[in-house]
């Protein structure tokens, strides 16, 4: 079956209009899932109301609400992963500098938009369709940490490094969760510096 090309309207190509509507829906989904009052119910009607779009535009982009939730999560984690890798690569070739750059970017992105942190770490979302996505992203961060430790601390890959990486990433997630909900009272710079200290010291144990 052939698809009909999207027409240009008002000087804007059809593909660009569709991409814009998709971005509106993802932003609406992030507002609902990352609400400071806890994740709101994600329904097609609610998302369309939040995005000020008709339901037909929802189904133009997503099969159902689960597909939207996954798209929202992937959008956030892709942006954080890309900027974190960029920060790590741009930092001096030193274990502490690389670690601080990566952690600093992660904390800054969450501080700039706490909805991102709630989406990634809120326990209230742990039983949703996003659970599998969280496992995948955690594995990615564990892998990244292991690579950095191997390269800059000259640590041989193996079960011990894997275990330490798992502990560090899991502990960081819990610390960021507590920081976001206010139970961990520490300034942003202090959080980055203390986590950097812990990461470098623990990684050296491998």
XYZ file of C-alpha atoms in Angstrom:
206
model
C 0.000 0.000 0.000
C 1.418 3.358 -1.016
C 1.526 6.230 1.444
C 0.373 9.674 0.397
C 3.078 12.343 0.767
C 2.263 14.975 3.367
C 1.478 18.283 1.691
C 3.133 21.625 2.350
C 0.810 23.998 4.187
C 1.511 27.574 5.196
C 5.062 27.202 3.942
C 5.768 24.271 6.282
C 6.395 20.819 4.833
C 4.025 18.076 5.921
C 6.828 16.026 7.445
C 7.895 19.015 9.543
C 4.347 19.586 10.767
C 4.068 15.928 11.742
C 7.423 16.078 13.549
C 6.234 19.186 15.374
C 3.045 17.462 16.504
C 5.045 14.458 17.678
C 7.276 16.767 19.703
C 4.181 18.397 21.251
C 2.815 15.005 22.269
C 6.137 13.910 23.768
C 6.371 17.146 25.732
C 2.791 16.669 26.951
C 3.625 13.116 27.989
C 6.663 14.341 29.892
C 4.576 16.931 31.725
C 2.125 14.234 32.800
C 4.626 11.502 33.688
C 7.066 13.895 35.355
C 4.506 15.942 37.276
C 5.735 17.217 40.680
C 2.512 15.811 42.158
C 3.392 12.332 40.931
C 2.800 10.746 37.540
C -0.617 11.557 36.134
C -2.667 8.941 34.313
C -1.502 8.736 30.730
C -4.563 8.513 28.488
C -4.929 9.417 24.834
C -7.591 11.984 25.705
C -5.496 13.502 28.502
C -2.343 13.749 26.399
C -4.220 15.313 23.488
C -5.802 17.836 25.838
C -2.388 18.647 27.318
C -0.873 19.020 23.835
C -3.925 20.860 22.451
C -4.129 18.418 19.553
C -6.899 16.242 18.127
C -6.813 12.505 18.802
C -6.143 11.741 15.133
C -2.750 13.388 15.507
C -1.957 11.097 18.416
C -2.599 8.011 16.302
C -0.656 9.583 13.463
C 2.425 9.125 15.667
C 1.735 6.439 18.281
C -0.099 3.121 18.355
C -1.227 3.585 21.954
C -0.367 5.295 25.249
C 2.368 2.751 26.047
C 4.109 3.650 22.797
C 3.998 7.304 23.797
C 5.378 6.569 27.276
C 8.296 4.677 25.749
C 8.918 7.494 23.256
C 8.981 10.039 26.104
C 11.469 7.948 28.072
C 13.673 7.307 25.027
C 13.655 11.024 24.200
C 14.884 11.945 27.685
C 17.466 9.177 28.057
C 18.860 9.737 24.538
C 19.404 13.430 25.225
C 21.042 12.757 28.602
C 23.213 9.942 27.223
C 24.392 12.021 24.253
C 25.270 15.098 26.320
C 26.929 12.977 29.019
C 29.144 11.224 26.474
C 29.974 14.580 24.923
C 30.923 16.002 28.330
C 33.087 12.983 29.171
C 34.886 13.103 25.828
C 35.560 16.849 26.132
C 37.018 16.554 29.658
C 40.784 16.201 30.241
C 42.202 12.676 30.050
C 42.028 12.168 33.796
C 39.788 9.774 35.714
C 38.468 12.383 38.133
C 37.920 15.002 35.429
C 36.056 12.529 33.228
C 33.943 11.293 36.135
C 33.080 14.791 37.304
C 32.178 15.884 33.772
C 29.793 12.964 33.303
C 28.157 13.264 36.706
C 28.008 17.046 36.440
C 26.128 16.841 33.154
C 23.700 14.237 34.500
C 22.914 16.237 37.637
C 22.648 19.509 35.695
C 20.201 18.057 33.176
C 17.996 16.835 35.995
C 18.285 20.088 37.948
C 17.335 22.085 34.840
C 14.218 19.976 34.331
C 13.267 17.809 37.353
C 10.660 16.053 35.214
C 13.534 14.160 33.619
C 14.684 12.864 36.980
C 11.184 11.847 38.024
C 10.731 9.981 34.752
C 14.040 8.148 35.191
C 13.959 7.454 38.930
C 10.490 7.866 40.464
C 9.399 4.657 42.267
C 5.836 5.449 41.211
C 6.742 4.534 37.621
C 8.600 1.328 38.445
C 5.641 -0.937 37.681
C 4.736 0.620 34.332
C 5.757 -0.177 30.774
C 8.864 1.922 31.445
C 10.342 -0.692 33.806
C 12.108 -2.537 30.985
C 13.419 0.724 29.569
C 14.876 1.612 32.975
C 16.695 -1.724 33.098
C 18.165 -1.105 29.644
C 19.324 2.428 30.461
C 20.846 1.270 33.759
C 22.827 -1.370 31.886
C 24.043 1.310 29.488
C 25.284 3.530 32.318
C 26.948 0.526 33.982
C 28.660 -0.285 30.691
C 29.799 3.334 30.248
C 31.194 3.441 33.769
C 33.034 0.179 33.213
C 34.590 1.513 30.007
C 35.776 4.668 31.746
C 37.263 2.681 34.613
C 39.033 0.353 32.209
C 40.461 3.190 30.148
C 41.473 5.747 32.754
C 42.053 3.643 35.858
C 43.623 0.779 33.931
C 41.136 -1.620 35.518
C 40.755 -5.007 33.840
C 37.153 -5.864 32.845
C 35.656 -8.666 34.874
C 33.058 -9.631 37.495
C 34.523 -7.344 40.163
C 34.379 -4.261 37.944
C 30.860 -5.231 36.858
C 29.763 -5.537 40.483
C 31.273 -2.205 41.507
C 29.708 -0.504 38.483
C 26.302 -1.927 39.372
C 26.633 -0.703 42.973
C 27.731 2.787 41.902
C 24.998 3.265 39.307
C 22.291 1.877 41.613
C 23.493 4.038 44.490
C 23.583 7.112 42.285
C 20.007 6.498 41.156
C 18.865 6.304 44.782
C 20.819 9.433 45.717
C 19.300 11.383 42.825
C 15.818 10.159 43.764
C 16.296 11.414 47.332
C 17.807 14.676 46.085
C 14.855 15.307 43.805
C 12.259 14.703 46.513
C 14.164 16.869 48.998
C 15.080 14.187 51.529
C 18.754 14.552 50.582
C 19.620 18.176 51.288
C 22.786 19.087 49.423
C 23.647 21.766 46.879
C 24.025 20.764 43.238
C 27.803 21.362 43.174
C 28.215 19.510 46.451
C 26.276 16.542 45.119
C 28.485 16.350 42.041
C 31.722 16.679 44.012
C 30.781 14.092 46.627
C 29.527 11.605 44.049
C 32.724 12.128 42.060
C 34.783 11.342 45.163
C 32.809 8.162 45.759
C 32.980 7.014 42.127
C 36.736 7.530 41.855
C 37.492 5.887 45.196
C 35.221 2.898 44.651
C 36.365 2.391 41.061
C 39.948 2.248 42.291
C 38.998 -0.789 44.401
C 38.483 -2.828 41.268
